mmCIF file of C-alpha atoms in Angstrom:
data_model
loop_
_atom_site.group_PDB
_atom_site.id
_atom_site.type_symbol
_atom_site.label_atom_id
_atom_site.label_comp_id
_atom_site.label_asym_id
_atom_site.label_seq_id
_atom_site.Cartn_x
_atom_site.Cartn_y
_atom_site.Cartn_z
ATOM 1 C CA UNK A 13 -0.073 0.125 0.221
ATOM 2 C CA UNK A 14 1.862 3.115 -1.361
ATOM 3 C CA UNK A 15 2.154 6.408 0.641
ATOM 4 C CA UNK A 16 -0.190 5.692 3.385
ATOM 5 C CA UNK A 17 0.360 3.032 6.929
ATOM 6 C CA UNK A 18 -1.516 0.543 8.068
ATOM 7 C CA UNK A 19 -1.409 0.272 12.041
ATOM 8 C CA UNK A 20 -2.938 -2.742 14.004
ATOM 9 C CA UNK A 21 -3.378 -3.702 17.546
ATOM 10 C CA UNK A 22 -3.071 -7.231 18.726
ATOM 11 C CA UNK A 23 -4.151 -7.988 22.273
ATOM 12 C CA UNK A 24 -3.048 -10.865 23.476
ATOM 13 C CA UNK A 25 -5.252 -12.882 26.141
ATOM 14 C CA UNK A 26 -5.228 -16.111 27.896
ATOM 15 C CA UNK A 27 -4.656 -18.613 25.229
ATOM 16 C CA UNK A 28 -5.327 -16.049 22.364
ATOM 17 C CA UNK A 29 -2.071 -16.616 20.168
ATOM 18 C CA UNK A 30 0.230 -18.947 19.379
ATOM 19 C CA UNK A 31 3.494 -17.750 20.432
ATOM 20 C CA UNK A 32 6.657 -18.461 19.796
ATOM 21 C CA UNK A 33 9.905 -17.541 20.841
ATOM 22 C CA UNK A 34 12.801 -16.955 17.904
ATOM 23 C CA UNK A 35 16.312 -15.291 18.824
ATOM 24 C CA UNK A 36 18.332 -13.423 16.099
ATOM 25 C CA UNK A 37 22.115 -14.086 17.499
ATOM 26 C CA UNK A 38 25.053 -12.773 15.952
ATOM 27 C CA UNK A 39 24.242 -9.322 15.267
ATOM 28 C CA UNK A 40 26.393 -6.652 16.583
ATOM 29 C CA UNK A 41 24.999 -2.966 16.932
ATOM 30 C CA UNK A 42 26.552 -0.270 14.058
ATOM 31 C CA UNK A 43 24.118 2.126 12.858
ATOM 32 C CA UNK A 44 20.653 2.931 14.182
ATOM 33 C CA UNK A 45 19.622 4.479 10.388
ATOM 34 C CA UNK A 46 16.315 2.861 9.252
ATOM 35 C CA UNK A 47 17.411 0.017 6.223
ATOM 36 C CA UNK A 48 15.813 -2.757 4.438
ATOM 37 C CA UNK A 49 15.889 -5.781 6.213
ATOM 38 C CA UNK A 50 15.919 -8.981 3.839
ATOM 39 C CA UNK A 51 14.222 -12.122 5.908
ATOM 40 C CA UNK A 52 13.652 -15.704 4.439
ATOM 41 C CA UNK A 53 11.387 -18.119 6.370
ATOM 42 C CA UNK A 54 10.283 -20.854 6.719
ATOM 43 C CA UNK A 55 9.070 -23.861 8.628
ATOM 44 C CA UNK A 56 11.201 -26.257 10.805
ATOM 45 C CA UNK A 57 12.416 -28.918 8.143
ATOM 46 C CA UNK A 58 12.895 -26.374 4.820
ATOM 47 C CA UNK A 59 9.264 -25.855 3.832
ATOM 48 C CA UNK A 60 9.147 -21.999 2.729
ATOM 49 C CA UNK A 61 6.358 -19.909 4.645
ATOM 50 C CA UNK A 62 5.307 -19.376 0.936
ATOM 51 C CA UNK A 63 2.709 -16.730 -0.059
ATOM 52 C CA UNK A 64 2.018 -15.373 3.634
ATOM 53 C CA UNK A 65 1.125 -12.128 5.014
ATOM 54 C CA UNK A 66 4.418 -10.564 8.153
ATOM 55 C CA UNK A 67 3.331 -8.021 10.234
ATOM 56 C CA UNK A 68 6.856 -6.078 11.880
ATOM 57 C CA UNK A 69 5.570 -5.038 15.237
ATOM 58 C CA UNK A 70 6.551 -3.654 18.805
ATOM 59 C CA UNK A 71 5.170 -4.990 21.857
ATOM 60 C CA UNK A 72 3.528 -2.779 25.205
ATOM 61 C CA UNK A 73 2.270 -2.931 28.008
ATOM 62 C CA UNK A 74 -1.464 -1.815 28.212
ATOM 63 C CA UNK A 75 -2.588 -1.189 31.718
ATOM 64 C CA UNK A 76 -6.421 -0.598 32.646
ATOM 65 C CA UNK A 77 -6.542 -0.458 37.088
ATOM 66 C CA UNK A 78 -5.009 -3.240 38.166
ATOM 67 C CA UNK A 79 -5.152 -5.499 34.630
ATOM 68 C CA UNK A 80 -2.877 -5.175 32.244
ATOM 69 C CA UNK A 81 -1.813 -7.303 28.983
ATOM 70 C CA UNK A 82 0.847 -7.557 26.418
ATOM 71 C CA UNK A 83 -0.238 -6.415 22.781
ATOM 72 C CA UNK A 84 1.522 -5.778 19.531
ATOM 73 C CA UNK A 85 1.318 -2.376 17.258
ATOM 74 C CA UNK A 86 2.739 -2.424 14.018
ATOM 75 C CA UNK A 87 5.473 -0.110 12.939
ATOM 76 C CA UNK A 88 5.599 -1.192 9.541
ATOM 77 C CA UNK A 89 3.057 -2.262 6.560
ATOM 78 C CA UNK A 90 2.265 -5.766 5.711
ATOM 79 C CA UNK A 91 4.438 -7.754 3.820
ATOM 80 C CA UNK A 92 4.350 -10.854 1.580
ATOM 81 C CA UNK A 93 6.549 -13.801 1.296
ATOM 82 C CA UNK A 94 7.844 -14.771 -2.069
ATOM 83 C CA UNK A 95 7.542 -18.726 -3.375
ATOM 84 C CA UNK A 96 10.662 -19.036 -1.095
ATOM 85 C CA UNK A 97 9.816 -17.605 2.083
ATOM 86 C CA UNK A 98 11.477 -14.390 1.082
ATOM 87 C CA UNK A 99 10.657 -10.777 2.128
ATOM 88 C CA UNK A 100 11.577 -7.513 2.849
ATOM 89 C CA UNK A 101 10.932 -4.992 6.189
ATOM 90 C CA UNK A 102 11.525 -1.217 4.458
ATOM 91 C CA UNK A 103 12.687 1.290 6.458
ATOM 92 C CA UNK A 104 13.501 -1.306 9.448
ATOM 93 C CA UNK A 105 14.431 0.108 12.899
ATOM 94 C CA UNK A 106 15.436 -0.633 16.067
ATOM 95 C CA UNK A 107 11.465 -0.412 18.035
ATOM 96 C CA UNK A 108 10.702 -2.996 15.470
ATOM 97 C CA UNK A 109 10.165 -6.578 18.045
ATOM 98 C CA UNK A 110 9.475 -8.885 15.932
ATOM 99 C CA UNK A 111 6.629 -10.595 13.199
ATOM 100 C CA UNK A 112 3.177 -11.094 12.923
ATOM 101 C CA UNK A 113 2.740 -13.962 10.860
ATOM 102 C CA UNK A 114 -0.460 -15.351 8.916
ATOM 103 C CA UNK A 115 -1.921 -18.053 10.905
ATOM 104 C CA UNK A 116 -0.692 -21.551 10.166
ATOM 105 C CA UNK A 117 -2.939 -23.885 8.569
ATOM 106 C CA UNK A 118 -5.372 -25.299 11.563
ATOM 107 C CA UNK A 119 -4.515 -22.423 13.404
ATOM 108 C CA UNK A 120 -6.830 -19.166 14.236
ATOM 109 C CA UNK A 121 -4.287 -16.960 15.462
ATOM 110 C CA UNK A 122 -1.416 -15.627 14.413
ATOM 111 C CA UNK A 123 1.977 -16.614 15.043
ATOM 112 C CA UNK A 124 4.704 -14.346 16.798
ATOM 113 C CA UNK A 125 8.633 -14.222 16.101
ATOM 114 C CA UNK A 126 10.255 -12.213 18.887
ATOM 115 C CA UNK A 127 13.657 -10.764 17.157
ATOM 116 C CA UNK A 128 15.096 -10.929 20.839
ATOM 117 C CA UNK A 129 18.070 -8.719 19.369
ATOM 118 C CA UNK A 130 17.558 -6.216 16.933
ATOM 119 C CA UNK A 131 19.138 -7.026 13.482
ATOM 120 C CA UNK A 132 21.173 -4.072 12.068
ATOM 121 C CA UNK A 133 23.626 -3.237 9.188
ATOM 122 C CA UNK A 134 26.286 -5.745 9.935
ATOM 123 C CA UNK A 135 23.429 -8.477 10.049
ATOM 124 C CA UNK A 136 21.103 -7.648 7.525
ATOM 125 C CA UNK A 137 19.739 -10.723 5.981
ATOM 126 C CA UNK A 138 18.518 -13.240 8.239
ATOM 127 C CA UNK A 139 16.781 -16.908 8.126
ATOM 128 C CA UNK A 140 13.637 -16.960 10.670
ATOM 129 C CA UNK A 141 12.781 -20.773 11.568
ATOM 130 C CA UNK A 142 9.007 -21.320 12.449
ATOM 131 C CA UNK A 143 7.383 -24.662 13.705
ATOM 132 C CA UNK A 144 6.374 -27.256 11.632
ATOM 133 C CA UNK A 145 3.335 -29.798 11.909
ATOM 134 C CA UNK A 146 3.618 -33.963 12.033
ATOM 135 C CA UNK A 147 1.339 -36.061 11.831
ATOM 136 C CA UNK A 148 1.947 -39.583 14.672
ATOM 137 C CA UNK A 149 -0.578 -42.628 13.496
ATOM 138 C CA UNK A 150 -0.462 -45.642 15.866
ATOM 139 C CA UNK A 151 -0.813 -49.176 14.174
ATOM 140 C CA UNK A 152 -0.673 -52.507 15.020
ATOM 141 C CA UNK A 153 -1.546 -55.408 17.503
ATOM 142 C CA UNK A 154 -2.931 -57.384 14.696
ATOM 143 C CA UNK A 155 -0.186 -60.455 15.672
ATOM 144 C CA UNK A 156 -0.712 -59.855 19.326
ATOM 145 C CA UNK A 157 -3.288 -60.137 21.748
ATOM 146 C CA UNK A 158 -6.778 -58.953 20.987
ATOM 147 C CA UNK A 159 -7.535 -56.652 24.014
ATOM 148 C CA UNK A 160 -11.571 -56.976 23.222
ATOM 149 C CA UNK A 161 -11.542 -52.717 24.704
ATOM 150 C CA UNK A 162 -10.684 -49.824 23.505
ATOM 151 C CA UNK A 163 -7.554 -48.538 24.314
ATOM 152 C CA UNK A 164 -6.848 -44.656 25.449
ATOM 153 C CA UNK A 165 -3.595 -42.785 24.545
ATOM 154 C CA UNK A 166 -2.384 -39.709 25.999
ATOM 155 C CA UNK A 167 0.432 -37.530 24.803
ATOM 156 C CA UNK A 168 2.763 -36.306 27.590
ATOM 157 C CA UNK A 169 3.873 -33.168 25.731
ATOM 158 C CA UNK A 170 2.304 -31.648 23.011
ATOM 159 C CA UNK A 171 2.767 -28.222 21.222
ATOM 160 C CA UNK A 172 -1.037 -28.305 20.387
ATOM 161 C CA UNK A 173 -3.864 -26.604 22.276
ATOM 162 C CA UNK A 174 -6.371 -29.546 22.059
ATOM 163 C CA UNK A 175 -8.423 -32.306 23.647
ATOM 164 C CA UNK A 176 -4.929 -34.759 23.946
ATOM 165 C CA UNK A 177 -7.086 -38.177 25.002
ATOM 166 C CA UNK A 178 -7.685 -40.272 22.330
ATOM 167 C CA UNK A 179 -9.609 -43.778 21.792
ATOM 168 C CA UNK A 180 -9.481 -46.385 19.556
ATOM 169 C CA UNK A 181 -8.811 -50.141 19.574
ATOM 170 C CA UNK A 182 -5.375 -51.309 18.156
ATOM 171 C CA UNK A 183 -5.504 -53.702 15.019
ATOM 172 C CA UNK A 184 -9.330 -54.325 15.192
ATOM 173 C CA UNK A 185 -12.253 -52.629 14.436
ATOM 174 C CA UNK A 186 -13.940 -50.229 14.728
ATOM 175 C CA UNK A 187 -10.683 -48.072 15.451
ATOM 176 C CA UNK A 188 -7.653 -49.853 14.355
ATOM 177 C CA UNK A 189 -5.342 -46.806 14.351
ATOM 178 C CA UNK A 190 -5.129 -43.589 15.601
ATOM 179 C CA UNK A 191 -3.597 -40.186 13.755
ATOM 180 C CA UNK A 192 -2.373 -37.688 16.159
ATOM 181 C CA UNK A 193 -1.192 -34.120 15.057
ATOM 182 C CA UNK A 194 1.367 -32.116 16.792
ATOM 183 C CA UNK A 195 3.732 -29.555 16.173
ATOM 184 C CA UNK A 196 7.747 -29.602 16.479
ATOM 185 C CA UNK A 197 9.309 -26.287 17.111
ATOM 186 C CA UNK A 198 13.177 -24.998 16.646
ATOM 187 C CA UNK A 199 13.880 -25.073 19.667
ATOM 188 C CA UNK A 200 12.915 -28.601 20.907
ATOM 189 C CA UNK A 201 16.320 -30.521 20.867
ATOM 190 C CA UNK A 202 16.106 -33.446 20.272
ATOM 191 C CA UNK A 203 12.343 -33.701 18.979
ATOM 192 C CA UNK A 204 10.585 -36.153 20.891
ATOM 193 C CA UNK A 205 7.310 -37.326 22.002
ATOM 194 C CA UNK A 206 6.399 -39.741 24.720
ATOM 195 C CA UNK A 207 2.651 -41.609 24.696
ATOM 196 C CA UNK A 208 0.595 -43.575 27.639
ATOM 197 C CA UNK A 209 -1.864 -46.244 26.756
ATOM 198 C CA UNK A 210 -4.072 -46.770 29.105
ATOM 199 C CA UNK A 211 -7.308 -48.830 29.306
ATOM 200 C CA UNK A 212 -10.741 -47.695 29.725
ATOM 201 C CA UNK A 213 -10.737 -48.633 33.244
ATOM 202 C CA UNK A 214 -7.280 -46.072 33.630
ATOM 203 C CA UNK A 215 -4.893 -49.350 33.911
ATOM 204 C CA UNK A 216 -1.630 -48.473 32.287
ATOM 205 C CA UNK A 217 -0.649 -50.531 29.295
ATOM 206 C CA UNK A 218 2.547 -48.817 28.336
ATOM 207 C CA UNK A 219 4.677 -46.131 27.818
ATOM 208 C CA UNK A 220 6.016 -45.329 23.915
ATOM 209 C CA UNK A 221 8.701 -42.921 23.858
ATOM 210 C CA UNK A 222 9.620 -42.119 19.927
ATOM 211 C CA UNK A 223 12.004 -39.282 18.470
ATOM 212 C CA UNK A 224 10.952 -37.229 15.821
ATOM 213 C CA UNK A 225 13.348 -37.280 12.416
ATOM 214 C CA UNK A 226 12.890 -34.117 10.649
ATOM 215 C CA UNK A 227 12.962 -35.963 7.765
ATOM 216 C CA UNK A 228 9.041 -36.992 9.267
ATOM 217 C CA UNK A 229 8.033 -33.077 9.421
ATOM 218 C CA UNK A 230 5.519 -32.362 7.335
ATOM 219 C CA UNK A 231 4.230 -36.056 6.478
ATOM 220 C CA UNK A 232 3.316 -38.870 8.930
ATOM 221 C CA UNK A 233 5.465 -41.027 11.343
ATOM 222 C CA UNK A 234 4.210 -44.293 11.803
ATOM 223 C CA UNK A 235 4.611 -46.008 15.621
ATOM 224 C CA UNK A 236 3.629 -49.365 15.546
ATOM 225 C CA UNK A 237 2.633 -51.329 18.915
ATOM 226 C CA UNK A 238 1.735 -54.645 20.007
ATOM 227 C CA UNK A 239 0.310 -55.801 23.609
#
């Protein structure tokens, strides 16, 4: 949009925004003049954050009497990434503290990247890494004992703010498998998930620990089980 700056305020309530923290390291302050900042934004695993909008913002605290909460105010115009996830912030200044990104597929709120340390002319090009989704499917028990009842599975650690209790009947109708979706964050080292399987009465059957290889990000990781 030419000759006109769009201003947005993002108010953050409890559970209202999908937030990640990414620090930009290795940049040393040399100048404070406005400059263009060139970004390459991708999901963990390399998928470009392509054809999505991003908005440079600064963080503020809004206070009303005893009550306060953080908010984000735009410091520039909305820009769109290209097919490679590249975008340029024009006349970038140090009061910009991060980016609000278009919501991911399946999410209804923007994702916030916190610059941590604002970039300068000595480090004007940046690669930003965003979380990536993964599906985890449990199959098996066809050659094991038929439990004759449903099994309840609960992930111990999940980045998704969803109901994490799921019921299925391993290897038997009517629900022989279960497929869960989760998000893996760049700061997870190593990315892995632990799952607890219970009987319908709450008896622990087994615990499964599974690493998440980078090659499965954006795809389905199949975990065989047997009782």
